[in-house]
Amino acid sequence: MIGILAGMGPKSTGPFVDKTVDQCQKIYGAVNDIDFPHMMIYSCPTPIYIDKPLNHKDMEMAIINGAKRLEKTGVDFIAIPCNTAHVYFDQVKNSLSIPLLNMVEETIKRVPEHSKKVALLATTPTVQSGIFQEALAKEGYEFLHQDDWQTCINQIIEKIKQGQISESLELWDELYLQLADTIDTAIIACTDLNVVTDKSSGDISLVDSSTCLAEAIVHKYLSLKN
């Protein structure tokens, strides 16, 4: 059984489950209800505040407690569709006796080899942690980041969390034009951003961490099933 520790943020849980179901259809042709995997989904509220710095101690404890609670339901492995949570990946992994998928590793695998300039669109704590920058550097990609991009991303995430979707889409359209002049690939490393980025198409290659993790979940499920 698949374990999904979600709820970070709450609006991203449903769309992520939909992505996982979509990957079941895409990867192994699931059609009938019985074709789809058993999933235990725990929406775990965490101490993330729009107007406060992240308390790493409280955040880490909330995720570990959620992962342990999910493990007790009998799931075979766990995936956490939240990039910020992966700042504490090693601590969470060490608290479990079952496998924990790594969203960052799965995402980096999907960056196009021809990419020359890569941007990271994520929460400030995820960017500051350096988890993606380190992984990109190992693969030889050039990482670009600008403070004004981050300011806009923070505003978009805030609008989404407040339910102001049309406003968030307007901000995203403005940011996209700026990015298109500078980079060729953007990693979407915040599940909240899927509300706006799933509607995009254009010159930039968008590598969506949510989709990458959903694919990894289905492949892991199939490996355990066979």
mmCIF file of C-alpha atoms in Angstrom:
data_model
loop_
_atom_site.group_PDB
_atom_site.id
_atom_site.type_symbol
_atom_site.label_atom_id
_atom_site.label_comp_id
_atom_site.label_asym_id
_atom_site.label_seq_id
_atom_site.Cartn_x
_atom_site.Cartn_y
_atom_site.Cartn_z
ATOM 1 C CA MET A 1 0.000 0.000 0.000
ATOM 2 C CA ILE A 2 1.224 3.481 -0.918
ATOM 3 C CA GLY A 3 1.619 6.034 1.854
ATOM 4 C CA ILE A 4 1.319 9.727 0.970
ATOM 5 C CA LEU A 5 2.119 12.282 3.657
ATOM 6 C CA ALA A 6 0.469 15.402 2.258
ATOM 7 C CA GLY A 7 -1.229 18.581 3.431
ATOM 8 C CA MET A 8 1.716 20.910 2.812
ATOM 9 C CA GLY A 9 -0.197 22.915 1.706
ATOM 10 C CA PRO A 10 -3.738 21.601 2.011
ATOM 11 C CA LYS A 11 -4.764 22.710 -1.504
ATOM 12 C CA SER A 12 -1.962 20.646 -3.042
ATOM 13 C CA THR A 13 -3.121 17.287 -1.639
ATOM 14 C CA GLY A 14 -6.012 16.628 -4.039
ATOM 15 C CA PRO A 15 -4.091 17.647 -7.185
ATOM 16 C CA PHE A 16 -1.154 15.445 -6.172
ATOM 17 C CA VAL A 17 -3.374 12.390 -5.717
ATOM 18 C CA ASP A 18 -4.836 13.156 -9.151
ATOM 19 C CA LYS A 19 -1.308 13.225 -10.595
ATOM 20 C CA THR A 20 -0.576 9.829 -9.069
ATOM 21 C CA VAL A 21 -3.783 8.386 -10.544
ATOM 22 C CA ASP A 22 -2.874 9.919 -13.920
ATOM 23 C CA GLN A 23 0.514 8.206 -13.783
ATOM 24 C CA CYS A 24 -1.165 4.859 -13.086
ATOM 25 C CA GLN A 25 -3.100 5.301 -16.320
ATOM 26 C CA LYS A 26 -0.042 6.489 -18.218
ATOM 27 C CA ILE A 27 2.574 4.030 -16.937
ATOM 28 C CA TYR A 28 0.663 0.761 -16.756
ATOM 29 C CA GLY A 29 -2.688 1.459 -18.371
ATOM 30 C CA ALA A 30 -5.001 1.407 -15.345
ATOM 31 C CA VAL A 31 -8.627 1.655 -16.449
ATOM 32 C CA ASN A 32 -11.034 -0.034 -14.034
ATOM 33 C CA ASP A 33 -11.265 0.975 -10.385
ATOM 34 C CA ILE A 34 -9.671 -2.299 -9.324
ATOM 35 C CA ASP A 35 -6.606 -1.522 -11.461
ATOM 36 C CA PHE A 36 -5.497 1.309 -9.201
ATOM 37 C CA PRO A 37 -3.326 0.905 -6.097
ATOM 38 C CA HIS A 38 -4.377 1.097 -2.476
ATOM 39 C CA MET A 39 -3.280 4.448 -1.071
ATOM 40 C CA MET A 40 -3.292 5.777 2.477
ATOM 41 C CA ILE A 41 -3.322 9.577 2.326
ATOM 42 C CA TYR A 42 -2.599 11.561 5.465
ATOM 43 C CA SER A 43 -3.114 15.315 5.193
ATOM 44 C CA CYS A 44 -0.764 16.520 7.903
ATOM 45 C CA PRO A 45 -1.013 20.214 8.871
ATOM 46 C CA THR A 46 2.433 21.690 9.529
ATOM 47 C CA PRO A 47 3.559 24.953 11.186
ATOM 48 C CA ILE A 48 4.077 26.951 7.987
ATOM 49 C CA TYR A 49 2.940 30.560 8.246
ATOM 50 C CA ILE A 50 2.768 33.120 5.464
ATOM 51 C CA ASP A 51 4.070 35.958 7.630
ATOM 52 C CA LYS A 52 6.544 34.138 9.922
ATOM 53 C CA PRO A 53 9.978 32.546 9.448
ATOM 54 C CA LEU A 54 10.000 28.762 9.432
ATOM 55 C CA ASN A 55 10.604 27.143 12.817
ATOM 56 C CA HIS A 56 12.754 24.224 11.693
ATOM 57 C CA LYS A 57 12.496 22.338 14.974
ATOM 58 C CA ASP A 58 8.695 22.410 14.984
ATOM 59 C CA MET A 59 8.487 21.673 11.258
ATOM 60 C CA GLU A 60 10.808 18.678 11.499
ATOM 61 C CA MET A 61 8.916 17.250 14.472
ATOM 62 C CA ALA A 62 5.527 17.669 12.752
ATOM 63 C CA ILE A 63 6.717 15.806 9.657
ATOM 64 C CA ILE A 64 8.399 13.019 11.615
ATOM 65 C CA ASN A 65 5.294 12.524 13.758
ATOM 66 C CA GLY A 66 3.125 12.458 10.636
ATOM 67 C CA ALA A 67 5.395 9.955 8.892
ATOM 68 C CA LYS A 68 5.430 7.658 11.920
ATOM 69 C CA ARG A 69 1.656 7.808 12.197
ATOM 70 C CA LEU A 70 1.328 6.968 8.511
ATOM 71 C CA GLU A 71 3.778 4.074 8.850
ATOM 72 C CA LYS A 72 1.620 2.539 11.562
ATOM 73 C CA THR A 73 -1.267 2.150 9.085
ATOM 74 C CA GLY A 74 0.703 -0.567 7.296
ATOM 75 C CA VAL A 75 1.900 1.252 4.194
ATOM 76 C CA ASP A 76 4.866 -0.250 2.327
ATOM 77 C CA PHE A 77 6.611 3.049 1.610
ATOM 78 C CA ILE A 78 6.027 6.778 1.995
ATOM 79 C CA ALA A 79 6.211 9.764 -0.341
ATOM 80 C CA ILE A 80 6.005 13.363 0.853
ATOM 81 C CA PRO A 81 4.773 15.742 -1.880
ATOM 82 C CA CYS A 82 6.388 18.802 -0.297
ATOM 83 C CA ASN A 83 9.811 20.045 -1.296
ATOM 84 C CA THR A 84 10.312 22.091 1.864
ATOM 85 C CA ALA A 85 9.812 18.916 3.911
ATOM 86 C CA HIS A 86 12.838 17.418 2.149
ATOM 87 C CA VAL A 87 15.077 19.808 4.062
ATOM 88 C CA TYR A 88 14.606 17.224 6.833
ATOM 89 C CA PHE A 89 14.735 14.162 4.558
ATOM 90 C CA ASP A 90 17.521 12.332 6.396
ATOM 91 C CA GLN A 91 15.918 12.860 9.799
ATOM 92 C CA VAL A 92 12.529 11.625 8.589
ATOM 93 C CA LYS A 93 14.068 8.659 6.773
ATOM 94 C CA ASN A 94 15.999 7.631 9.894
ATOM 95 C CA SER A 95 12.798 7.714 11.946
ATOM 96 C CA LEU A 96 11.122 5.098 9.718
ATOM 97 C CA SER A 97 11.590 1.396 9.096
ATOM 98 C CA ILE A 98 10.099 1.547 5.581
ATOM 99 C CA PRO A 99 11.417 3.273 2.419
ATOM 100 C CA LEU A 100 10.951 7.014 1.937
ATOM 101 C CA LEU A 101 11.065 8.334 -1.634
ATOM 102 C CA ASN A 102 13.263 11.371 -2.297
ATOM 103 C CA MET A 103 11.425 14.056 -4.245
ATOM 104 C CA VAL A 104 14.596 16.056 -4.951
ATOM 105 C CA GLU A 105 16.477 13.107 -6.442
ATOM 106 C CA GLU A 106 13.514 12.130 -8.607
ATOM 107 C CA THR A 107 13.187 15.696 -9.903
ATOM 108 C CA ILE A 108 16.840 16.151 -10.839
ATOM 109 C CA LYS A 109 16.637 12.976 -12.946
ATOM 110 C CA ARG A 110 14.058 14.712 -15.140
ATOM 111 C CA VAL A 111 15.991 17.910 -15.905
ATOM 112 C CA PRO A 112 16.651 17.874 -19.684
ATOM 113 C CA GLU A 113 20.300 17.114 -20.443
ATOM 114 C CA HIS A 114 20.494 20.076 -22.837
ATOM 115 C CA SER A 115 19.564 22.528 -20.051
ATOM 116 C CA LYS A 116 22.136 25.277 -19.608
ATOM 117 C CA LYS A 117 20.501 27.714 -17.206
ATOM 118 C CA VAL A 118 18.158 26.361 -14.536
ATOM 119 C CA ALA A 119 15.997 28.288 -12.075
ATOM 120 C CA LEU A 120 14.378 26.962 -8.916
ATOM 121 C CA LEU A 121 10.829 28.100 -8.174
ATOM 122 C CA ALA A 122 10.240 27.204 -4.545
ATOM 123 C CA THR A 123 9.586 28.538 -1.077
ATOM 124 C CA THR A 124 12.317 30.642 0.521
ATOM 125 C CA PRO A 125 13.252 27.869 3.023
ATOM 126 C CA THR A 126 13.667 25.358 0.176
ATOM 127 C CA VAL A 127 15.880 27.765 -1.764
ATOM 128 C CA GLN A 128 17.919 28.691 1.308
ATOM 129 C CA SER A 129 18.462 25.045 2.219
ATOM 130 C CA GLY A 130 20.503 24.482 -0.951
ATOM 131 C CA ILE A 131 19.189 20.934 -1.455
ATOM 132 C CA PHE A 132 18.370 21.509 -5.114
ATOM 133 C CA GLN A 133 21.411 23.682 -5.854
ATOM 134 C CA GLU A 134 23.730 20.968 -4.566
ATOM 135 C CA ALA A 135 22.017 18.312 -6.673
ATOM 136 C CA LEU A 136 22.111 20.528 -9.784
ATOM 137 C CA ALA A 137 25.810 21.307 -9.295
ATOM 138 C CA LYS A 138 26.627 17.587 -9.115
ATOM 139 C CA GLU A 139 25.033 17.139 -12.539
ATOM 140 C CA GLY A 140 26.827 20.157 -14.006
ATOM 141 C CA TYR A 141 23.856 22.487 -14.450
ATOM 142 C CA GLU A 142 24.164 26.266 -14.056
ATOM 143 C CA PHE A 143 21.801 27.545 -11.352
ATOM 144 C CA LEU A 144 20.338 31.038 -11.648
ATOM 145 C CA HIS A 145 18.389 32.902 -9.001
ATOM 146 C CA GLN A 146 17.216 36.476 -8.569
ATOM 147 C CA ASP A 147 15.736 38.129 -5.513
ATOM 148 C CA ASP A 148 12.905 39.679 -7.517
ATOM 149 C CA TRP A 149 11.956 36.234 -8.834
ATOM 150 C CA GLN A 150 11.784 34.935 -5.279
ATOM 151 C CA THR A 151 9.674 37.875 -4.162
ATOM 152 C CA CYS A 152 7.200 37.163 -6.928
ATOM 153 C CA ILE A 153 7.127 33.422 -6.167
ATOM 154 C CA ASN A 154 6.427 34.175 -2.505
ATOM 155 C CA GLN A 155 3.555 36.437 -3.528
ATOM 156 C CA ILE A 156 2.117 33.788 -5.857
ATOM 157 C CA ILE A 157 2.224 31.137 -3.128
ATOM 158 C CA GLU A 158 0.598 33.532 -0.677
ATOM 159 C CA LYS A 159 -2.216 34.326 -3.131
ATOM 160 C CA ILE A 160 -2.817 30.610 -3.758
ATOM 161 C CA LYS A 161 -3.005 29.820 -0.049
ATOM 162 C CA GLN A 162 -5.500 32.652 0.364
ATOM 163 C CA GLY A 163 -7.631 31.339 -2.501
ATOM 164 C CA GLN A 164 -6.875 34.296 -4.783
ATOM 165 C CA ILE A 165 -6.247 32.171 -7.852
ATOM 166 C CA SER A 166 -6.869 34.762 -10.579
ATOM 167 C CA GLU A 167 -4.414 37.144 -8.898
ATOM 168 C CA SER A 168 -1.825 34.374 -8.636
ATOM 169 C CA LEU A 169 -2.213 33.580 -12.341
ATOM 170 C CA GLU A 170 -1.612 37.221 -13.257
ATOM 171 C CA LEU A 171 1.594 37.289 -11.205
ATOM 172 C CA TRP A 172 2.722 34.004 -12.753
ATOM 173 C CA ASP A 173 2.235 35.335 -16.292
ATOM 174 C CA GLU A 174 4.419 38.351 -15.434
ATOM 175 C CA LEU A 175 7.131 36.191 -13.887
ATOM 176 C CA TYR A 176 7.100 33.731 -16.782
ATOM 177 C CA LEU A 177 7.957 36.493 -19.233
ATOM 178 C CA GLN A 178 10.964 37.479 -17.101
ATOM 179 C CA LEU A 179 12.151 33.892 -16.807
ATOM 180 C CA ALA A 180 11.830 33.225 -20.533
ATOM 181 C CA ASP A 181 14.399 35.943 -21.232
ATOM 182 C CA THR A 182 16.985 34.397 -18.897
ATOM 183 C CA ILE A 183 16.652 30.617 -18.441
ATOM 184 C CA ASP A 184 15.731 27.537 -20.430
ATOM 185 C CA THR A 185 14.544 25.283 -17.580
ATOM 186 C CA ALA A 186 12.629 25.902 -14.353
ATOM 187 C CA ILE A 187 12.182 23.389 -11.574
ATOM 188 C CA ILE A 188 8.743 23.748 -10.008
ATOM 189 C CA ALA A 189 9.630 22.819 -6.452
ATOM 190 C CA CYS A 190 6.534 23.845 -4.556
ATOM 191 C CA THR A 191 3.341 21.814 -4.872
ATOM 192 C CA ASP A 192 1.191 24.908 -4.309
ATOM 193 C CA LEU A 193 2.593 26.364 -7.535
ATOM 194 C CA ASN A 194 0.936 23.607 -9.577
ATOM 195 C CA VAL A 195 -2.231 25.700 -9.414
ATOM 196 C CA VAL A 196 -0.627 28.132 -11.881
ATOM 197 C CA THR A 197 2.200 26.188 -13.555
ATOM 198 C CA ASP A 198 -0.004 23.319 -14.741
ATOM 199 C CA LYS A 199 -1.654 25.842 -17.051
ATOM 200 C CA SER A 200 1.640 26.916 -18.664
ATOM 201 C CA SER A 201 3.232 26.118 -21.979
ATOM 202 C CA GLY A 202 5.970 27.877 -23.877
ATOM 203 C CA ASP A 203 9.693 28.134 -24.402
ATOM 204 C CA ILE A 204 10.766 27.168 -20.884
ATOM 205 C CA SER A 205 11.061 23.506 -19.897
ATOM 206 C CA LEU A 206 9.103 23.131 -16.658
ATOM 207 C CA VAL A 207 10.241 20.206 -14.519
ATOM 208 C CA ASP A 208 7.472 19.633 -12.017
ATOM 209 C CA SER A 209 8.632 17.953 -8.823
ATOM 210 C CA SER A 210 5.079 16.760 -8.083
ATOM 211 C CA THR A 211 4.832 14.882 -11.365
ATOM 212 C CA CYS A 212 8.314 13.447 -10.875
ATOM 213 C CA LEU A 213 7.361 12.130 -7.436
ATOM 214 C CA ALA A 214 4.038 10.747 -8.710
ATOM 215 C CA GLU A 215 5.918 8.812 -11.393
ATOM 216 C CA ALA A 216 8.342 7.455 -8.789
ATOM 217 C CA ILE A 217 5.450 6.348 -6.588
ATOM 218 C CA VAL A 218 3.881 4.315 -9.376
ATOM 219 C CA HIS A 219 7.175 2.705 -10.356
ATOM 220 C CA LYS A 220 7.868 1.819 -6.710
ATOM 221 C CA TYR A 221 4.381 0.373 -6.381
ATOM 222 C CA LEU A 222 4.853 -1.767 -9.479
ATOM 223 C CA SER A 223 8.244 -3.026 -8.261
ATOM 224 C CA LEU A 224 6.642 -4.231 -5.013
ATOM 225 C CA LYS A 225 3.649 -5.721 -6.809
ATOM 226 C CA ASN A 226 5.718 -7.841 -9.218
#
